[in-house]
Amino acid sequence: MFEEVLSRLRPRIIERYLPHNWWGAYDNRTHTIWLRPNLAPIQRRSTLAHETAHAALGHTGHHPRQERQAEELAASWLIPYPDFVRAGRIYPTATGLAHELDVLPRDIHAYMRLLERAQN
Protein backbone atom coordinates (compact mmCIF):
# COMPACT_ATOMS: atom_id res chain seq x y z
CA MET A 1 0.00 0.00 0.00
CA PHE A 2 2.77 2.46 0.89
CA GLU A 3 4.41 2.13 -2.51
CA GLU A 4 1.07 2.99 -4.19
CA VAL A 5 0.72 6.16 -2.11
CA LEU A 6 4.33 7.15 -2.81
CA SER A 7 3.79 6.60 -6.52
CA ARG A 8 0.61 8.70 -6.48
CA LEU A 9 2.06 11.62 -4.49
CA ARG A 10 5.41 11.59 -6.31
CA PRO A 11 7.43 13.78 -3.92
CA ARG A 12 10.95 14.78 -4.86
CA ILE A 13 13.34 12.69 -2.73
CA ILE A 14 16.82 13.98 -1.92
CA GLU A 15 19.46 12.46 0.34
CA ARG A 16 21.37 14.87 2.54
CA TYR A 17 22.53 15.18 6.11
CA LEU A 18 19.96 16.98 8.19
CA PRO A 19 20.19 19.03 11.39
CA HIS A 20 19.72 17.41 14.80
CA ASN A 21 20.65 14.00 13.32
CA TRP A 22 17.14 13.73 11.85
CA TRP A 23 16.56 10.78 9.56
CA GLY A 24 14.15 12.70 7.35
CA ALA A 25 12.15 15.87 6.77
CA TYR A 26 9.38 17.06 4.48
CA ASP A 27 9.20 20.50 2.88
CA ASN A 28 5.62 21.18 1.79
CA ARG A 29 6.59 24.29 -0.20
CA THR A 30 8.77 22.29 -2.61
CA HIS A 31 7.07 18.90 -2.11
CA THR A 32 10.48 17.49 -1.22
CA ILE A 33 11.41 14.70 1.17
CA TRP A 34 14.93 14.89 2.55
CA LEU A 35 16.45 11.61 3.76
CA ARG A 36 19.64 11.09 5.69
CA PRO A 37 22.17 9.17 3.57
CA ASN A 38 23.27 5.68 4.60
CA LEU A 39 20.15 4.71 6.53
CA ALA A 40 19.62 0.96 6.84
CA PRO A 41 16.90 -0.28 4.45
CA ILE A 42 14.30 -0.62 7.24
CA GLN A 43 15.15 2.85 8.58
CA ARG A 44 14.94 4.33 5.08
CA ARG A 45 11.56 2.75 4.28
CA SER A 46 10.09 3.72 7.65
CA THR A 47 11.39 7.28 7.40
CA LEU A 48 10.23 7.63 3.80
CA ALA A 49 6.76 6.40 4.79
CA HIS A 50 6.69 8.84 7.72
CA GLU A 51 7.69 11.81 5.57
CA THR A 52 5.27 10.74 2.82
CA ALA A 53 2.54 10.71 5.47
CA HIS A 54 3.37 14.36 6.24
CA ALA A 55 2.94 15.08 2.53
CA ALA A 56 -0.35 13.18 2.31
CA LEU A 57 -1.69 14.98 5.39
CA GLY A 58 -0.62 18.42 4.13
CA HIS A 59 1.49 19.12 7.19
CA THR A 60 3.57 22.25 7.54
CA GLY A 61 6.06 22.89 10.28
CA HIS A 62 6.97 20.53 13.09
CA HIS A 63 4.44 19.82 15.86
CA PRO A 64 4.10 16.78 18.18
CA ARG A 65 0.50 16.18 17.09
CA GLN A 66 1.52 16.15 13.42
CA GLU A 67 4.36 13.77 14.23
CA ARG A 68 1.94 11.31 15.87
CA GLN A 69 -0.43 11.56 12.92
CA ALA A 70 2.39 10.89 10.45
CA GLU A 71 3.71 7.99 12.55
CA GLU A 72 0.31 6.35 12.68
CA LEU A 73 -0.53 6.83 9.01
CA ALA A 74 2.89 5.51 7.98
CA ALA A 75 2.44 2.47 10.25
CA SER A 76 -0.97 1.77 8.72
CA TRP A 77 0.68 1.70 5.28
CA LEU A 78 3.59 -0.49 6.34
CA ILE A 79 1.82 -3.09 8.50
CA PRO A 80 -0.96 -5.24 7.09
CA TYR A 81 -3.44 -6.14 9.84
CA PRO A 82 -3.48 -9.92 9.14
CA ASP A 83 0.33 -10.00 9.33
CA PHE A 84 0.25 -8.05 12.60
CA VAL A 85 -2.25 -10.49 14.13
CA ARG A 86 -0.27 -13.53 12.96
CA ALA A 87 3.03 -12.14 14.25
CA GLY A 88 1.39 -11.07 17.52
CA ARG A 89 0.58 -14.71 18.27
CA ILE A 90 4.28 -15.53 18.12
CA TYR A 91 6.14 -12.44 19.34
CA PRO A 92 5.12 -10.75 22.61
CA THR A 93 7.30 -7.64 22.22
CA ALA A 94 7.37 -4.67 19.88
CA THR A 95 10.95 -5.55 18.96
CA GLY A 96 10.00 -9.10 18.02
CA LEU A 97 7.00 -7.93 16.03
CA ALA A 98 9.10 -5.30 14.26
CA HIS A 99 11.73 -7.86 13.31
CA GLU A 100 9.11 -10.25 11.97
CA LEU A 101 7.23 -7.56 10.02
CA ASP A 102 10.37 -5.82 8.71
CA VAL A 103 9.53 -2.46 10.29
CA LEU A 104 10.93 -0.43 13.17
CA PRO A 105 9.66 -0.81 16.75
CA ARG A 106 8.38 2.80 16.52
CA ASP A 107 6.11 1.64 13.68
CA ILE A 108 4.74 -1.13 15.90
CA HIS A 109 4.04 1.33 18.72
CA ALA A 110 2.26 3.71 16.32
CA TYR A 111 0.20 0.85 14.90
CA MET A 112 -0.77 -0.27 18.40
CA ARG A 113 -1.98 3.27 19.18
CA LEU A 114 -4.23 3.08 16.11
CA LEU A 115 -5.64 -0.29 17.22
CA GLU A 116 -6.26 0.97 20.76
CA ARG A 117 -8.17 4.00 19.47
CA ALA A 118 -10.22 1.81 17.13
CA GLN A 119 -11.30 -0.33 20.10
CA ASN A 120 -12.54 2.70 22.07
CSV table of N, CA and C in Angstrom, one decimal:
chain,number,residue,atom,x,y,z
A,1,MET,N,0.8,-1.2,0.0
A,1,MET,CA,0.0,0.0,0.0
A,1,MET,C,0.9,1.3,0.0
A,2,PHE,N,1.9,1.3,0.8
A,2,PHE,CA,2.8,2.5,0.9
A,2,PHE,C,3.3,2.8,-0.5
A,3,GLU,N,3.8,1.9,-1.2
A,3,GLU,CA,4.4,2.1,-2.5
A,3,GLU,C,3.4,2.8,-3.5
A,4,GLU,N,2.1,2.4,-3.4
A,4,GLU,CA,1.1,3.0,-4.2
A,4,GLU,C,0.9,4.5,-3.8
A,5,VAL,N,0.9,4.8,-2.6
A,5,VAL,CA,0.7,6.2,-2.1
A,5,VAL,C,1.9,7.0,-2.6
A,6,LEU,N,3.1,6.4,-2.4
A,6,LEU,CA,4.3,7.2,-2.8
A,6,LEU,C,4.3,7.4,-4.3
A,7,SER,N,3.9,6.5,-5.1
A,7,SER,CA,3.8,6.6,-6.5
A,7,SER,C,2.8,7.7,-6.9
A,8,ARG,N,1.7,7.7,-6.2
A,8,ARG,CA,0.6,8.7,-6.5
A,8,ARG,C,1.0,10.1,-6.1
A,9,LEU,N,1.7,10.3,-4.9
A,9,LEU,CA,2.1,11.6,-4.5
A,9,LEU,C,3.3,12.1,-5.2
A,10,ARG,N,4.2,11.3,-5.6
A,10,ARG,CA,5.4,11.6,-6.3
A,10,ARG,C,6.2,12.8,-5.7
A,11,PRO,N,6.6,12.7,-4.5
A,11,PRO,CA,7.4,13.8,-3.9
A,11,PRO,C,8.8,13.7,-4.5
A,12,ARG,N,9.5,14.8,-4.5
A,12,ARG,CA,11.0,14.8,-4.9
A,12,ARG,C,11.7,14.2,-3.6
A,13,ILE,N,12.6,13.3,-3.8
A,13,ILE,CA,13.3,12.7,-2.7
A,13,ILE,C,14.8,13.0,-2.9
A,14,ILE,N,15.4,13.6,-1.9
A,14,ILE,CA,16.8,14.0,-1.9
A,14,ILE,C,17.5,13.5,-0.7
A,15,GLU,N,18.7,12.9,-0.8
A,15,GLU,CA,19.5,12.5,0.3
A,15,GLU,C,20.4,13.6,0.7
A,16,ARG,N,20.4,13.9,2.0
A,16,ARG,CA,21.4,14.9,2.5
A,16,ARG,C,21.4,14.8,4.1
A,17,TYR,N,22.5,15.2,4.7
A,17,TYR,CA,22.5,15.2,6.1
A,17,TYR,C,21.7,16.3,6.6
A,18,LEU,N,20.9,16.0,7.7
A,18,LEU,CA,20.0,17.0,8.2
A,18,LEU,C,20.4,17.4,9.6
A,19,PRO,N,19.9,18.6,10.0
A,19,PRO,CA,20.2,19.0,11.4
A,19,PRO,C,19.6,18.1,12.5
A,20,HIS,N,20.2,18.2,13.6
A,20,HIS,CA,19.7,17.4,14.8
A,20,HIS,C,19.8,15.9,14.6
A,21,ASN,N,20.6,15.4,13.6
A,21,ASN,CA,20.6,14.0,13.3
A,21,ASN,C,19.3,13.4,12.9
A,22,TRP,N,18.4,14.2,12.4
A,22,TRP,CA,17.1,13.7,11.9
A,22,TRP,C,17.4,12.7,10.7
A,23,TRP,N,16.5,11.8,10.6
A,23,TRP,CA,16.6,10.8,9.6
A,23,TRP,C,15.8,11.3,8.3
A,24,GLY,N,14.9,12.2,8.5
A,24,GLY,CA,14.1,12.7,7.4
A,24,GLY,C,13.4,14.0,7.7
A,25,ALA,N,12.9,14.6,6.6
A,25,ALA,CA,12.2,15.9,6.8
A,25,ALA,C,11.3,16.1,5.5
A,26,TYR,N,10.2,16.8,5.6
A,26,TYR,CA,9.4,17.1,4.5
A,26,TYR,C,9.2,18.6,4.4
A,27,ASP,N,9.4,19.1,3.2
A,27,ASP,CA,9.2,20.5,2.9
A,27,ASP,C,8.0,20.6,2.0
A,28,ASN,N,6.9,21.1,2.6
A,28,ASN,CA,5.6,21.2,1.8
A,28,ASN,C,5.7,22.2,0.7
A,29,ARG,N,6.5,23.2,0.8
A,29,ARG,CA,6.6,24.3,-0.2
A,29,ARG,C,7.2,23.7,-1.5
A,30,THR,N,8.1,22.8,-1.4
A,30,THR,CA,8.8,22.3,-2.6
A,30,THR,C,8.4,20.8,-2.9
A,31,HIS,N,7.5,20.3,-2.0
A,31,HIS,CA,7.1,18.9,-2.1
A,31,HIS,C,8.3,18.0,-2.2
A,32,THR,N,9.2,18.2,-1.3
A,32,THR,CA,10.5,17.5,-1.2
A,32,THR,C,10.6,16.7,0.1
A,33,ILE,N,11.0,15.5,0.0
A,33,ILE,CA,11.4,14.7,1.2
A,33,ILE,C,12.9,14.6,1.2
A,34,TRP,N,13.5,15.0,2.3
A,34,TRP,CA,14.9,14.9,2.6
A,34,TRP,C,15.2,13.7,3.4
A,35,LEU,N,16.1,12.8,3.0
A,35,LEU,CA,16.4,11.6,3.8
A,35,LEU,C,17.9,11.6,4.1
A,36,ARG,N,18.3,11.2,5.3
A,36,ARG,CA,19.6,11.1,5.7
A,36,ARG,C,20.3,10.0,4.9
A,37,PRO,N,21.5,10.2,4.3
A,37,PRO,CA,22.2,9.2,3.6
A,37,PRO,C,22.6,8.0,4.5
A,38,ASN,N,22.7,6.9,3.9
A,38,ASN,CA,23.3,5.7,4.6
A,38,ASN,C,22.4,5.1,5.7
A,39,LEU,N,21.1,5.4,5.6
A,39,LEU,CA,20.1,4.7,6.5
A,39,LEU,C,20.1,3.2,6.1
A,40,ALA,N,19.9,2.4,7.1
A,40,ALA,CA,19.6,1.0,6.8
A,40,ALA,C,18.3,0.9,6.1
A,41,PRO,N,18.1,-0.2,5.3
A,41,PRO,CA,16.9,-0.3,4.4
A,41,PRO,C,15.6,-0.1,5.2
A,42,ILE,N,15.5,-0.7,6.4
A,42,ILE,CA,14.3,-0.6,7.2
A,42,ILE,C,14.1,0.8,7.7
A,43,GLN,N,15.2,1.4,8.1
A,43,GLN,CA,15.2,2.8,8.6
A,43,GLN,C,14.7,3.8,7.4
A,44,ARG,N,15.3,3.5,6.2
A,44,ARG,CA,14.9,4.3,5.1
A,44,ARG,C,13.5,4.2,4.7
A,45,ARG,N,13.0,3.0,4.7
A,45,ARG,CA,11.6,2.7,4.3
A,45,ARG,C,10.6,3.4,5.3
A,46,SER,N,10.9,3.2,6.6
A,46,SER,CA,10.1,3.7,7.7
A,46,SER,C,10.1,5.3,7.6
A,47,THR,N,11.3,5.8,7.4
A,47,THR,CA,11.4,7.3,7.4
A,47,THR,C,10.7,7.8,6.1
A,48,LEU,N,10.9,7.2,5.0
A,48,LEU,CA,10.2,7.6,3.8
A,48,LEU,C,8.7,7.6,3.9
A,49,ALA,N,8.2,6.5,4.6
A,49,ALA,CA,6.8,6.4,4.8
A,49,ALA,C,6.3,7.5,5.7
A,50,HIS,N,7.0,7.8,6.8
A,50,HIS,CA,6.7,8.8,7.7
A,50,HIS,C,6.6,10.2,7.0
A,51,GLU,N,7.7,10.5,6.2
A,51,GLU,CA,7.7,11.8,5.6
A,51,GLU,C,6.6,11.9,4.5
A,52,THR,N,6.3,10.8,3.8
A,52,THR,CA,5.3,10.7,2.8
A,52,THR,C,3.9,11.0,3.5
A,53,ALA,N,3.8,10.5,4.7
A,53,ALA,CA,2.5,10.7,5.5
A,53,ALA,C,2.4,12.2,5.7
A,54,HIS,N,3.5,12.9,6.1
A,54,HIS,CA,3.4,14.4,6.2
A,54,HIS,C,2.9,15.0,5.0
A,55,ALA,N,3.4,14.5,3.8
A,55,ALA,CA,2.9,15.1,2.5
A,55,ALA,C,1.5,14.8,2.3
A,56,ALA,N,1.0,13.6,2.5
A,56,ALA,CA,-0.4,13.2,2.3
A,56,ALA,C,-1.3,14.0,3.2
A,57,LEU,N,-0.9,14.3,4.4
A,57,LEU,CA,-1.7,15.0,5.4
A,57,LEU,C,-1.6,16.5,5.2
A,58,GLY,N,-0.7,17.0,4.3
A,58,GLY,CA,-0.6,18.4,4.1
A,58,GLY,C,0.0,19.2,5.3
A,59,HIS,N,0.9,18.5,6.0
A,59,HIS,CA,1.5,19.1,7.2
A,59,HIS,C,2.5,20.2,6.8
A,60,THR,N,2.5,21.2,7.6
A,60,THR,CA,3.6,22.3,7.5
A,60,THR,C,4.2,22.4,8.9
A,61,GLY,N,5.4,22.7,9.0
A,61,GLY,CA,6.1,22.9,10.3
A,61,GLY,C,6.3,21.6,11.0
A,62,HIS,N,6.6,21.7,12.3
A,62,HIS,CA,7.0,20.5,13.1
A,62,HIS,C,6.2,20.6,14.4
A,63,HIS,N,5.3,19.8,14.7
A,63,HIS,CA,4.4,19.8,15.9
A,63,HIS,C,4.2,18.4,16.4
A,64,PRO,N,4.3,18.1,17.7
A,64,PRO,CA,4.1,16.8,18.2
A,64,PRO,C,2.8,16.1,17.7
A,65,ARG,N,1.7,16.8,17.6
A,65,ARG,CA,0.5,16.2,17.1
A,65,ARG,C,0.6,15.7,15.6
A,66,GLN,N,1.3,16.5,14.8
A,66,GLN,CA,1.5,16.1,13.4
A,66,GLN,C,2.5,15.0,13.3
A,67,GLU,N,3.4,14.9,14.2
A,67,GLU,CA,4.4,13.8,14.2
A,67,GLU,C,3.6,12.5,14.5
A,68,ARG,N,2.7,12.5,15.5
A,68,ARG,CA,1.9,11.3,15.9
A,68,ARG,C,1.1,10.9,14.7
A,69,GLN,N,0.4,11.9,14.1
A,69,GLN,CA,-0.4,11.6,12.9
A,69,GLN,C,0.4,10.9,11.8
A,70,ALA,N,1.5,11.5,11.5
A,70,ALA,CA,2.4,10.9,10.5
A,70,ALA,C,2.9,9.5,10.8
A,71,GLU,N,3.3,9.3,12.1
A,71,GLU,CA,3.7,8.0,12.6
A,71,GLU,C,2.6,7.0,12.4
A,72,GLU,N,1.4,7.3,12.7
A,72,GLU,CA,0.3,6.3,12.7
A,72,GLU,C,-0.1,6.1,11.2
A,73,LEU,N,-0.2,7.1,10.4
A,73,LEU,CA,-0.5,6.8,9.0
A,73,LEU,C,0.5,6.0,8.3
A,74,ALA,N,1.8,6.3,8.6
A,74,ALA,CA,2.9,5.5,8.0
A,74,ALA,C,2.8,4.1,8.4
A,75,ALA,N,2.6,3.8,9.7
A,75,ALA,CA,2.4,2.5,10.2
A,75,ALA,C,1.3,1.7,9.6
A,76,SER,N,0.2,2.4,9.4
A,76,SER,CA,-1.0,1.8,8.7
A,76,SER,C,-0.6,1.4,7.3
A,77,TRP,N,0.2,2.1,6.6
A,77,TRP,CA,0.7,1.7,5.3
A,77,TRP,C,1.7,0.5,5.3
A,78,LEU,N,2.5,0.5,6.3
A,78,LEU,CA,3.6,-0.5,6.3
A,78,LEU,C,3.2,-1.8,6.9
A,79,ILE,N,2.2,-1.9,7.7
A,79,ILE,CA,1.8,-3.1,8.5
A,79,ILE,C,0.4,-3.6,8.1
A,80,PRO,N,0.4,-4.7,7.4
A,80,PRO,CA,-1.0,-5.2,7.1
A,80,PRO,C,-1.5,-5.9,8.4
A,81,TYR,N,-2.8,-5.6,8.6
A,81,TYR,CA,-3.4,-6.1,9.8
A,81,TYR,C,-3.3,-7.7,10.0
A,82,PRO,N,-3.6,-8.5,9.0
A,82,PRO,CA,-3.5,-9.9,9.1
A,82,PRO,C,-2.1,-10.3,9.5
A,83,ASP,N,-1.1,-9.7,9.0
A,83,ASP,CA,0.3,-10.0,9.3
A,83,ASP,C,0.6,-9.6,10.8
A,84,PHE,N,0.1,-8.5,11.2
A,84,PHE,CA,0.3,-8.1,12.6
A,84,PHE,C,-0.4,-9.1,13.6
A,85,VAL,N,-1.6,-9.5,13.3
A,85,VAL,CA,-2.2,-10.5,14.1
A,85,VAL,C,-1.5,-11.8,14.2
A,86,ARG,N,-1.0,-12.3,13.0
A,86,ARG,CA,-0.3,-13.5,13.0
A,86,ARG,C,1.0,-13.4,13.8
A,87,ALA,N,1.8,-12.3,13.6
A,87,ALA,CA,3.0,-12.1,14.3
A,87,ALA,C,2.8,-11.9,15.8
A,88,GLY,N,1.7,-11.3,16.1
A,88,GLY,CA,1.4,-11.1,17.5
A,88,GLY,C,1.1,-12.4,18.3
A,89,ARG,N,0.8,-13.4,17.6
A,89,ARG,CA,0.6,-14.7,18.3
A,89,ARG,C,1.9,-15.4,18.6
A,90,ILE,N,3.0,-14.9,17.9
A,90,ILE,CA,4.3,-15.5,18.1
A,90,ILE,C,5.2,-14.7,19.0
A,91,TYR,N,5.2,-13.4,18.7
A,91,TYR,CA,6.1,-12.4,19.3
A,91,TYR,C,5.4,-11.5,20.3
A,92,PRO,N,5.8,-11.6,21.6
A,92,PRO,CA,5.1,-10.7,22.6
A,92,PRO,C,5.6,-9.3,22.8
A,93,THR,N,6.7,-9.0,22.1
A,93,THR,CA,7.3,-7.6,22.2
A,93,THR,C,7.3,-6.9,20.9
A,94,ALA,N,7.3,-5.5,21.1
A,94,ALA,CA,7.4,-4.7,19.9
A,94,ALA,C,8.6,-5.0,19.0
A,95,THR,N,9.7,-5.2,19.7
A,95,THR,CA,11.0,-5.5,19.0
A,95,THR,C,10.8,-6.8,18.1
A,96,GLY,N,10.2,-7.9,18.8
A,96,GLY,CA,10.0,-9.1,18.0
A,96,GLY,C,9.1,-8.9,16.9
A,97,LEU,N,8.0,-8.2,17.1
A,97,LEU,CA,7.0,-7.9,16.0
A,97,LEU,C,7.7,-7.1,14.9
A,98,ALA,N,8.4,-6.1,15.3
A,98,ALA,CA,9.1,-5.3,14.3
A,98,ALA,C,10.0,-6.1,13.4
A,99,HIS,N,10.8,-7.0,14.1
A,99,HIS,CA,11.7,-7.9,13.3
A,99,HIS,C,11.0,-8.8,12.3
A,100,GLU,N,9.9,-9.4,12.8
A,100,GLU,CA,9.1,-10.2,12.0
A,100,GLU,C,8.4,-9.5,10.8
A,101,LEU,N,8.0,-8.3,11.0
A,101,LEU,CA,7.2,-7.6,10.0
A,101,LEU,C,8.1,-6.6,9.2
A,102,ASP,N,9.4,-6.6,9.5
A,102,ASP,CA,10.4,-5.8,8.7
A,102,ASP,C,10.1,-4.3,8.8
A,103,VAL,N,9.7,-3.9,10.0
A,103,VAL,CA,9.5,-2.5,10.3
A,103,VAL,C,10.3,-2.1,11.5
A,104,LEU,N,10.3,-0.9,11.9
A,104,LEU,CA,10.9,-0.4,13.2
A,104,LEU,C,10.0,-0.6,14.4
A,105,PRO,N,10.5,-0.8,15.6
A,105,PRO,CA,9.7,-0.8,16.8
A,105,PRO,C,8.8,0.4,16.9
A,106,ARG,N,9.2,1.6,16.5
A,106,ARG,CA,8.4,2.8,16.5
A,106,ARG,C,7.1,2.6,15.6
A,107,ASP,N,7.3,1.9,14.5
A,107,ASP,CA,6.1,1.6,13.7
A,107,ASP,C,5.1,0.7,14.4
A,108,ILE,N,5.6,-0.2,15.1
A,108,ILE,CA,4.7,-1.1,15.9
A,108,ILE,C,4.0,-0.3,17.0
A,109,HIS,N,4.7,0.5,17.7
A,109,HIS,CA,4.0,1.3,18.7
A,109,HIS,C,3.0,2.2,18.1
A,110,ALA,N,3.2,2.8,17.0
A,110,ALA,CA,2.3,3.7,16.3
A,110,ALA,C,1.0,2.9,15.9
A,111,TYR,N,1.3,1.7,15.3
A,111,TYR,CA,0.2,0.8,14.9
A,111,TYR,C,-0.7,0.4,16.1
A,112,MET,N,0.0,0.1,17.2
A,112,MET,CA,-0.8,-0.3,18.4
A,112,MET,C,-1.6,0.9,18.9
A,113,ARG,N,-1.2,2.1,18.8
A,113,ARG,CA,-2.0,3.3,19.2
A,113,ARG,C,-3.2,3.3,18.3
A,114,LEU,N,-3.1,3.1,17.0
A,114,LEU,CA,-4.2,3.1,16.1
A,114,LEU,C,-5.2,2.0,16.5
A,115,LEU,N,-4.8,0.8,16.8
A,115,LEU,CA,-5.6,-0.3,17.2
A,115,LEU,C,-6.4,0.0,18.5
A,116,GLU,N,-5.6,0.6,19.5
A,116,GLU,CA,-6.3,1.0,20.8
A,116,GLU,C,-7.4,2.0,20.6
A,117,ARG,N,-7.1,3.0,19.7
A,117,ARG,CA,-8.2,4.0,19.5
A,117,ARG,C,-9.4,3.4,18.8
A,118,ALA,N,-9.1,2.5,17.9
A,118,ALA,CA,-10.2,1.8,17.1
A,118,ALA,C,-11.1,1.0,18.1
A,119,GLN,N,-10.5,0.5,19.1
A,119,GLN,CA,-11.3,-0.3,20.1
A,119,GLN,C,-12.1,0.5,21.0
A,120,ASN,N,-11.8,1.8,21.2
A,120,ASN,CA,-12.5,2.7,22.1
A,120,ASN,C,-13.7,3.4,21.4
